[in-house]
PDB file of C-alpha atoms in Angstrom:
ATOM      1  CA  ALA A   1      24.868  41.050  14.923  1.00  0.00           C
ATOM      2  CA  PRO A   2      24.276  43.542  11.861  1.00  0.00           C
ATOM      3  CA  GLY A   3      25.442  41.857   8.761  1.00  0.00           C
ATOM      4  CA  GLN A   4      25.635  38.317  10.266  1.00  0.00           C
ATOM      5  CA  VAL A   5      23.703  35.207   8.719  1.00  0.00           C
ATOM      6  CA  VAL A   6      22.283  32.427  10.842  1.00  0.00           C
ATOM      7  CA  GLU A   7      20.977  29.046   9.528  1.00  0.00           C
ATOM      8  CA  VAL A   8      17.863  27.647  11.188  1.00  0.00           C
ATOM      9  CA  ARG A   9      16.923  24.050  10.838  1.00  0.00           C
ATOM     10  CA  VAL A  10      13.316  23.525  10.621  1.00  0.00           C
ATOM     11  CA  THR A  11      12.258  19.770  11.216  1.00  0.00           C
ATOM     12  CA  PHE A  12       8.937  19.000   9.770  1.00  0.00           C
ATOM     13  CA  ARG A  13       6.982  15.667  10.633  1.00  0.00           C
ATOM     14  CA  ALA A  14       3.497  14.775   9.675  1.00  0.00           C
ATOM     15  CA  LEU A  15       1.362  11.899  11.070  1.00  0.00           C
ATOM     16  CA  ARG A  16      -0.736  11.260   7.981  1.00  0.00           C
ATOM     17  CA  GLU A  17      -0.745  12.143   4.048  1.00  0.00           C
ATOM     18  CA  SER A  18      -1.824  15.436   3.127  1.00  0.00           C
ATOM     19  CA  ASP A  19      -1.159  18.437   1.373  1.00  0.00           C
ATOM     20  CA  ILE A  20       0.094  21.209   3.160  1.00  0.00           C
ATOM     21  CA  SER A  21       0.134  25.188   2.363  1.00  0.00           C
ATOM     22  CA  SER A  22       1.002  27.044   5.356  1.00  0.00           C
ATOM     23  CA  TYR A  23       3.609  29.899   6.644  1.00  0.00           C
ATOM     24  CA  LEU A  24       6.283  30.139   9.836  1.00  0.00           C
ATOM     25  CA  LEU A  25       6.590  33.231  11.274  1.00  0.00           C
ATOM     26  CA  VAL A  26      10.172  34.261  12.389  1.00  0.00           C
ATOM     27  CA  ASP A  27       9.777  37.148  15.533  1.00  0.00           C
ATOM     28  CA  LEU A  28      12.156  39.939  15.508  1.00  0.00           C
ATOM     29  CA  PRO A  29      12.560  41.005  19.502  1.00  0.00           C
ATOM     30  CA  ILE A  30      14.949  43.640  20.089  1.00  0.00           C
ATOM     31  CA  SER A  31      17.075  40.803  22.706  1.00  0.00           C
ATOM     32  CA  GLY A  32      16.533  38.140  24.204  1.00  0.00           C
ATOM     33  CA  GLU A  33      15.212  39.442  27.325  1.00  0.00           C
ATOM     34  CA  ASP A  34      12.757  41.499  25.488  1.00  0.00           C
ATOM     35  CA  ALA A  35      10.183  40.180  23.470  1.00  0.00           C
ATOM     36  CA  THR A  36       9.108  43.386  22.324  1.00  0.00           C
ATOM     37  CA  ASP A  37       9.150  43.546  18.245  1.00  0.00           C
ATOM     38  CA  ALA A  38      12.378  45.388  16.929  1.00  0.00           C
ATOM     39  CA  ALA A  39      10.383  44.726  13.455  1.00  0.00           C
ATOM     40  CA  ALA A  40       7.614  43.006  11.704  1.00  0.00           C
ATOM     41  CA  PRO A  41       8.006  39.300  11.985  1.00  0.00           C
ATOM     42  CA  ILE A  42       9.250  37.845   9.001  1.00  0.00           C
ATOM     43  CA  LYS A  43       6.987  35.192   6.764  1.00  0.00           C
ATOM     44  CA  VAL A  44       8.104  31.861   5.268  1.00  0.00           C
ATOM     45  CA  ASP A  45       6.439  30.367   3.123  1.00  0.00           C
ATOM     46  CA  LEU A  46       5.637  26.503   3.800  1.00  0.00           C
ATOM     47  CA  ALA A  47       4.105  23.881   0.975  1.00  0.00           C
ATOM     48  CA  ALA A  48       4.598  20.440   1.281  1.00  0.00           C
ATOM     49  CA  SER A  49       2.725  16.937  -0.038  1.00  0.00           C
ATOM     50  CA  VAL A  50       3.142  14.378   2.244  1.00  0.00           C
ATOM     51  CA  ARG A  51       2.782  10.824   0.881  1.00  0.00           C
ATOM     52  CA  ALA A  52       3.277   7.337   2.966  1.00  0.00           C
ATOM     53  CA  PRO A  53       5.453   4.706   1.396  1.00  0.00           C
ATOM     54  CA  CYS A  54       3.724   2.325  -0.689  1.00  0.00           C
ATOM     55  CA  VAL A  55       4.709  -1.544  -1.875  1.00  0.00           C
ATOM     56  CA  GLU A  56       5.064  -2.079  -5.910  1.00  0.00           C
ATOM     57  CA  TRP A  57       3.794  -4.469  -7.920  1.00  0.00           C
ATOM     58  CA  GLN A  58       6.864  -6.507  -9.677  1.00  0.00           C
ATOM     59  CA  HIS A  59       5.395  -7.623 -12.951  1.00  0.00           C
ATOM     60  CA  PRO A  60       5.682  -6.229 -16.021  1.00  0.00           C
ATOM     61  CA  GLY A  61       2.260  -4.999 -18.095  1.00  0.00           C
ATOM     62  CA  PRO A  62      -1.089  -6.498 -17.835  1.00  0.00           C
ATOM     63  CA  LEU A  63      -1.847  -9.938 -16.292  1.00  0.00           C
ATOM     64  CA  ASP A  64      -3.151 -12.020 -19.750  1.00  0.00           C
ATOM     65  CA  LEU A  65      -5.201 -14.864 -18.716  1.00  0.00           C
ATOM     66  CA  GLY A  66      -6.022 -16.021 -22.172  1.00  0.00           C
ATOM     67  CA  VAL A  67      -8.953 -18.176 -22.522  1.00  0.00           C
ATOM     68  CA  VAL A  68     -10.414 -19.623 -19.149  1.00  0.00           C
ATOM     69  CA  ARG A  69     -13.393 -21.625 -18.985  1.00  0.00           C
ATOM     70  CA  ALA A  70     -16.584 -20.387 -16.637  1.00  0.00           C
ATOM     71  CA  GLY A  71     -16.506 -22.050 -13.555  1.00  0.00           C
ATOM     72  CA  SER A  72     -13.344 -23.638 -13.825  1.00  0.00           C
ATOM     73  CA  PRO A  73     -10.486 -21.754 -11.116  1.00  0.00           C
ATOM     74  CA  HIS A  74      -7.494 -20.361 -12.803  1.00  0.00           C
ATOM     75  CA  THR A  75      -4.423 -19.536 -10.661  1.00  0.00           C
ATOM     76  CA  SER A  76      -1.803 -16.788 -11.274  1.00  0.00           C
ATOM     77  CA  THR A  77       1.333 -15.680  -9.011  1.00  0.00           C
ATOM     78  CA  LEU A  78       2.201 -12.207  -8.720  1.00  0.00           C
ATOM     79  CA  ARG A  79       5.473 -10.797  -6.845  1.00  0.00           C
ATOM     80  CA  ILE A  80       5.170  -7.823  -4.898  1.00  0.00           C
ATOM     81  CA  ALA A  81       8.031  -5.633  -2.884  1.00  0.00           C
ATOM     82  CA  ASN A  82       8.578  -3.512  -0.512  1.00  0.00           C
ATOM     83  CA  PRO A  83      10.954  -0.671  -2.068  1.00  0.00           C
ATOM     84  CA  THR A  84      11.660   1.027   1.232  1.00  0.00           C
ATOM     85  CA  ASP A  85      13.396   0.636   4.546  1.00  0.00           C
ATOM     86  CA  LEU A  86      10.067   0.409   6.488  1.00  0.00           C
ATOM     87  CA  PRO A  87       8.278  -2.368   6.844  1.00  0.00           C
ATOM     88  CA  LEU A  88       4.653  -1.877   5.208  1.00  0.00           C
ATOM     89  CA  LEU A  89       1.191  -3.525   5.481  1.00  0.00           C
ATOM     90  CA  ALA A  90      -0.609  -4.619   2.031  1.00  0.00           C
ATOM     91  CA  ARG A  91      -4.085  -5.476   1.777  1.00  0.00           C
ATOM     92  CA  ILE A  92      -4.529  -6.899  -1.506  1.00  0.00           C
ATOM     93  CA  ARG A  93      -8.050  -6.927  -3.498  1.00  0.00           C
ATOM     94  CA  SER A  94      -9.788  -6.640  -7.240  1.00  0.00           C
ATOM     95  CA  ARG A  95     -12.265  -5.224  -8.929  1.00  0.00           C
ATOM     96  CA  VAL A  96     -13.938  -4.614 -12.406  1.00  0.00           C
ATOM     97  CA  GLN A  97     -12.167  -2.023 -14.393  1.00  0.00           C
ATOM     98  CA  ASP A  98     -14.532   0.369 -16.574  1.00  0.00           C
ATOM     99  CA  ASP A  99     -14.248   2.374 -20.088  1.00  0.00           C
ATOM    100  CA  ALA A 100     -13.660   5.339 -17.517  1.00  0.00           C
ATOM    101  CA  ASP A 101     -11.185   3.620 -15.626  1.00  0.00           C
ATOM    102  CA  THR A 102      -7.458   5.473 -16.683  1.00  0.00           C
ATOM    103  CA  GLY A 103      -5.433   5.141 -13.213  1.00  0.00           C
ATOM    104  CA  ASP A 104      -5.550   4.386  -9.504  1.00  0.00           C
ATOM    105  CA  GLN A 105      -8.566   4.795  -7.396  1.00  0.00           C
ATOM    106  CA  ALA A 106      -7.361   5.727  -3.995  1.00  0.00           C
ATOM    107  CA  ALA A 107      -8.159   3.911  -1.112  1.00  0.00           C
ATOM    108  CA  GLN A 108     -10.877   5.555   0.648  1.00  0.00           C
ATOM    109  CA  ASP A 109     -11.979   4.231   4.625  1.00  0.00           C
ATOM    110  CA  VAL A 110     -10.431   0.911   3.503  1.00  0.00           C
ATOM    111  CA  GLU A 111     -10.622  -1.412   7.001  1.00  0.00           C
ATOM    112  CA  PHE A 112      -6.964  -2.607   7.850  1.00  0.00           C
ATOM    113  CA  PRO A 113      -6.160  -4.784  11.336  1.00  0.00           C
ATOM    114  CA  VAL A 114      -4.228  -1.562  13.224  1.00  0.00           C
ATOM    115  CA  ALA A 115      -4.896   1.702  13.606  1.00  0.00           C
ATOM    116  CA  SER A 116      -1.175   3.002  13.522  1.00  0.00           C
ATOM    117  CA  HIS A 117       2.062   2.726  11.799  1.00  0.00           C
ATOM    118  CA  ALA A 118       3.368   1.557  15.566  1.00  0.00           C
ATOM    119  CA  GLN A 119       1.263  -1.211  15.295  1.00  0.00           C
ATOM    120  CA  VAL A 120       2.767  -2.064  11.892  1.00  0.00           C
ATOM    121  CA  VAL A 121       6.484  -2.356  13.435  1.00  0.00           C
ATOM    122  CA  ASP A 122       5.175  -3.732  16.662  1.00  0.00           C
ATOM    123  CA  PHE A 123       4.193  -6.417  14.453  1.00  0.00           C
ATOM    124  CA  PHE A 124       7.323  -6.783  12.157  1.00  0.00           C
ATOM    125  CA  LEU A 125       9.543  -6.691  15.396  1.00  0.00           C
ATOM    126  CA  SER A 126       7.663  -9.455  17.237  1.00  0.00           C
ATOM    127  CA  ARG A 127       7.902 -11.800  13.897  1.00  0.00           C
ATOM    128  CA  LEU A 128      11.755 -10.885  13.893  1.00  0.00           C
ATOM    129  CA  ARG A 129      11.972 -12.327  17.841  1.00  0.00           C
ATOM    130  CA  ASP A 130       9.981 -14.856  15.843  1.00  0.00           C
ATOM    131  CA  LEU A 131      12.452 -15.884  13.477  1.00  0.00           C
ATOM    132  CA  ALA A 132      15.601 -15.522  15.610  1.00  0.00           C
ATOM    133  CA  SER A 133      14.175 -18.151  17.565  1.00  0.00           C
ATOM    134  CA  ALA A 134      13.202 -20.370  14.619  1.00  0.00           C
ATOM    135  CA  SER A 135      16.841 -19.411  13.136  1.00  0.00           C
ATOM    136  CA  LEU A 136      18.623 -22.243  15.015  1.00  0.00           C
ATOM    137  CA  LEU A 137      16.503 -24.934  13.348  1.00  0.00           C
ATOM    138  CA  GLY A 138      18.109 -23.301   9.807  1.00  0.00           C
ATOM    139  CA  GLY A 139      16.306 -22.338   6.785  1.00  0.00           C
ATOM    140  CA  GLU A 140      15.852 -19.347   4.730  1.00  0.00           C
ATOM    141  CA  PRO A 141      14.075 -16.471   6.498  1.00  0.00           C
ATOM    142  CA  PRO A 142      10.989 -15.599   5.098  1.00  0.00           C
ATOM    143  CA  ALA A 143      10.463 -12.092   3.676  1.00  0.00           C
ATOM    144  CA  PHE A 144       6.877 -11.182   4.898  1.00  0.00           C
ATOM    145  CA  ALA A 145       4.586 -12.647   7.166  1.00  0.00           C
ATOM    146  CA  ALA A 146       0.415 -13.016   6.861  1.00  0.00           C
ATOM    147  CA  VAL A 147      -1.534 -11.008   8.791  1.00  0.00           C
ATOM    148  CA  PRO A 148      -3.513 -13.920  10.934  1.00  0.00           C
ATOM    149  CA  GLY A 149      -7.489 -13.472  10.157  1.00  0.00           C
ATOM    150  CA  TRP A 150      -7.141 -11.258   7.842  1.00  0.00           C
ATOM    151  CA  PRO A 151      -9.263 -10.257   5.484  1.00  0.00           C
ATOM    152  CA  PRO A 152     -12.112 -11.304   7.965  1.00  0.00           C
ATOM    153  CA  PRO A 153     -15.569 -12.172   6.543  1.00  0.00           C
ATOM    154  CA  SER A 154     -16.519  -8.375   6.734  1.00  0.00           C
ATOM    155  CA  VAL A 155     -14.211  -7.713   4.154  1.00  0.00           C
ATOM    156  CA  ALA A 156     -14.662 -10.563   1.633  1.00  0.00           C
ATOM    157  CA  GLU A 157     -15.874  -8.576  -1.063  1.00  0.00           C
ATOM    158  CA  ASP A 158     -11.902  -7.944  -1.768  1.00  0.00           C
ATOM    159  CA  GLY A 159     -12.029 -10.309  -4.095  1.00  0.00           C
ATOM    160  CA  ASP A 160     -15.599  -9.929  -5.645  1.00  0.00           C
ATOM    161  CA  LEU A 161     -16.251  -8.908  -9.501  1.00  0.00           C
ATOM    162  CA  GLY A 162     -19.699  -9.548  -9.661  1.00  0.00           C
ATOM    163  CA  ASP A 163     -21.143 -11.550 -12.110  1.00  0.00           C
ATOM    164  CA  ALA A 164     -17.641 -11.236 -13.549  1.00  0.00           C
ATOM    165  CA  GLY A 165     -16.752 -14.085 -10.600  1.00  0.00           C
ATOM    166  CA  GLY A 166     -14.223 -12.957  -8.116  1.00  0.00           C
ATOM    167  CA  PHE A 167     -10.552 -13.480  -6.881  1.00  0.00           C
ATOM    168  CA  GLU A 168      -8.886 -15.116  -3.934  1.00  0.00           C
ATOM    169  CA  PHE A 169      -5.723 -13.981  -2.755  1.00  0.00           C
ATOM    170  CA  SER A 170      -3.279 -15.716  -0.699  1.00  0.00           C
ATOM    171  CA  PRO A 171      -2.063 -14.243   1.269  1.00  0.00           C
ATOM    172  CA  GLY A 172      -4.743 -11.111   1.250  1.00  0.00           C
ATOM    173  CA  CYS A 173      -3.410  -9.084   3.641  1.00  0.00           C
ATOM    174  CA  LEU A 174       0.214  -9.166   4.439  1.00  0.00           C
ATOM    175  CA  VAL A 175       3.585  -7.127   6.199  1.00  0.00           C
ATOM    176  CA  LEU A 176       6.167  -6.797   3.729  1.00  0.00           C
ATOM    177  CA  TRP A 177       9.849  -6.514   5.028  1.00  0.00           C
ATOM    178  CA  PRO A 178      12.318  -3.805   4.304  1.00  0.00           C
ATOM    179  CA  ARG A 179      13.434  -3.843   0.663  1.00  0.00           C
ATOM    180  CA  GLN A 180      11.967  -7.378   0.291  1.00  0.00           C
ATOM    181  CA  SER A 181       9.449  -9.045  -1.927  1.00  0.00           C
ATOM    182  CA  ALA A 182       6.813 -11.719  -1.881  1.00  0.00           C
ATOM    183  CA  GLU A 183       4.649 -13.994  -4.077  1.00  0.00           C
ATOM    184  CA  VAL A 184       0.613 -13.563  -3.847  1.00  0.00           C
ATOM    185  CA  GLU A 185      -1.289 -16.202  -5.139  1.00  0.00           C
ATOM    186  CA  ALA A 186      -4.339 -14.803  -7.317  1.00  0.00           C
ATOM    187  CA  LYS A 187      -6.898 -17.653  -7.902  1.00  0.00           C
ATOM    188  CA  LEU A 188      -9.804 -16.272 -10.185  1.00  0.00           C
ATOM    189  CA  ARG A 189     -13.364 -17.861 -10.447  1.00  0.00           C
ATOM    190  CA  PRO A 190     -14.624 -16.866 -13.529  1.00  0.00           C
ATOM    191  CA  GLY A 191     -18.524 -16.500 -13.476  1.00  0.00           C
ATOM    192  CA  SER A 192     -20.188 -15.301 -16.603  1.00  0.00           C
ATOM    193  CA  VAL A 193     -19.186 -15.692 -20.422  1.00  0.00           C
ATOM    194  CA  GLY A 194     -17.539 -12.902 -21.813  1.00  0.00           C
ATOM    195  CA  GLU A 195     -14.069 -10.743 -22.001  1.00  0.00           C
ATOM    196  CA  LEU A 196     -13.318 -10.101 -18.437  1.00  0.00           C
ATOM    197  CA  ARG A 197     -11.737  -6.722 -17.518  1.00  0.00           C
ATOM    198  CA  ALA A 198     -10.338  -6.424 -13.884  1.00  0.00           C
ATOM    199  CA  VAL A 199      -7.659  -4.350 -11.619  1.00  0.00           C
ATOM    200  CA  ILE A 200      -5.594  -6.350  -8.736  1.00  0.00           C
ATOM    201  CA  GLU A 201      -4.702  -3.558  -6.292  1.00  0.00           C
ATOM    202  CA  ALA A 202      -2.362  -3.483  -3.456  1.00  0.00           C
ATOM    203  CA  LEU A 203      -3.549  -0.950  -0.608  1.00  0.00           C
ATOM    204  CA  GLY A 204      -0.914   0.339   1.395  1.00  0.00           C
ATOM    205  CA  PHE A 205      -2.113   1.199   5.373  1.00  0.00           C
ATOM    206  CA  ASP A 206      -2.595   4.865   5.616  1.00  0.00           C
ATOM    207  CA  SER A 207      -1.730   5.864   1.805  1.00  0.00           C
ATOM    208  CA  ARG A 208      -3.622   6.847  -0.977  1.00  0.00           C
ATOM    209  CA  ALA A 209      -1.558   5.267  -3.694  1.00  0.00           C
ATOM    210  CA  ALA A 210      -2.980   1.872  -5.112  1.00  0.00           C
ATOM    211  CA  PRO A 211      -0.541   0.005  -7.003  1.00  0.00           C
ATOM    212  CA  ARG A 212      -2.211  -2.311  -9.765  1.00  0.00           C
ATOM    213  CA  VAL A 213      -1.763  -4.856 -12.085  1.00  0.00           C
ATOM    214  CA  ASP A 214      -4.503  -5.073 -14.943  1.00  0.00           C
ATOM    215  CA  VAL A 215      -6.005  -8.541 -15.733  1.00  0.00           C
ATOM    216  CA  VAL A 216      -7.461  -9.521 -18.933  1.00  0.00           C
ATOM    217  CA  ALA A 217      -9.260 -12.583 -19.942  1.00  0.00           C
ATOM    218  CA  SER A 218     -11.761 -14.302 -22.346  1.00  0.00           C
ATOM    219  CA  VAL A 219     -13.921 -16.180 -20.093  1.00  0.00           C
ATOM    220  CA  GLN A 220     -15.830 -18.843 -22.254  1.00  0.00           C
ATOM    221  CA  ALA A 221     -18.337 -22.040 -21.910  1.00  0.00           C
ATOM    222  CA  PRO A 222     -17.128 -25.377 -21.252  1.00  0.00           C
ATOM    223  CA  GLN A 223     -17.241 -27.200 -24.250  1.00  0.00           C
ATOM    224  CA  LEU A 224     -17.525 -30.890 -24.943  1.00  0.00           C
ATOM    225  CA  ARG A 225     -15.327 -32.811 -27.373  1.00  0.00           C
TER     226      ARG A 225
END
């Protein structure tokens, strides 16, 4: 009716991360029975930045390992958290940090053991059923589940730092329960002697974000006393 105001609710659902710039057209037909335009359609601009939820590292500042001996393993413990109401799949990897590295490098073409978020939820629900069966035995229920068989040998480079050695992560791939956190063991196997600068990243499934912890260490040769 003339002068009437109508509120229209539009529901938008995106399947993947993306930056969207588009528009909606609102047709103005003569009536519900006659689709002839009474006036030109109204254009409504639509803009959105779609980002997937991602995990967070609960570690203040860089991980300073101090002096470590070449060839001798050095183990540290980090805590990773899921701040969302959804189960999240994360894969842990490390890489060498260079002088031009000033921020997160988005995960590109990263292999995961699932193809959709629905599979992540299914994995979560299956573990919940297992926990419900095991709850009769008592004990504190875990806040995450490691993904069996991951990472496979085909992605063993997750911890490779080249001549600088490499990391081994346990777990290397995990599903975090909603609003929960878990410990990740990072075992460094130092390589060449010198200053080590590396990055440990948590790559979320279907996410461009790569939350990171900077790692610094002074790798020295073993000494005789």
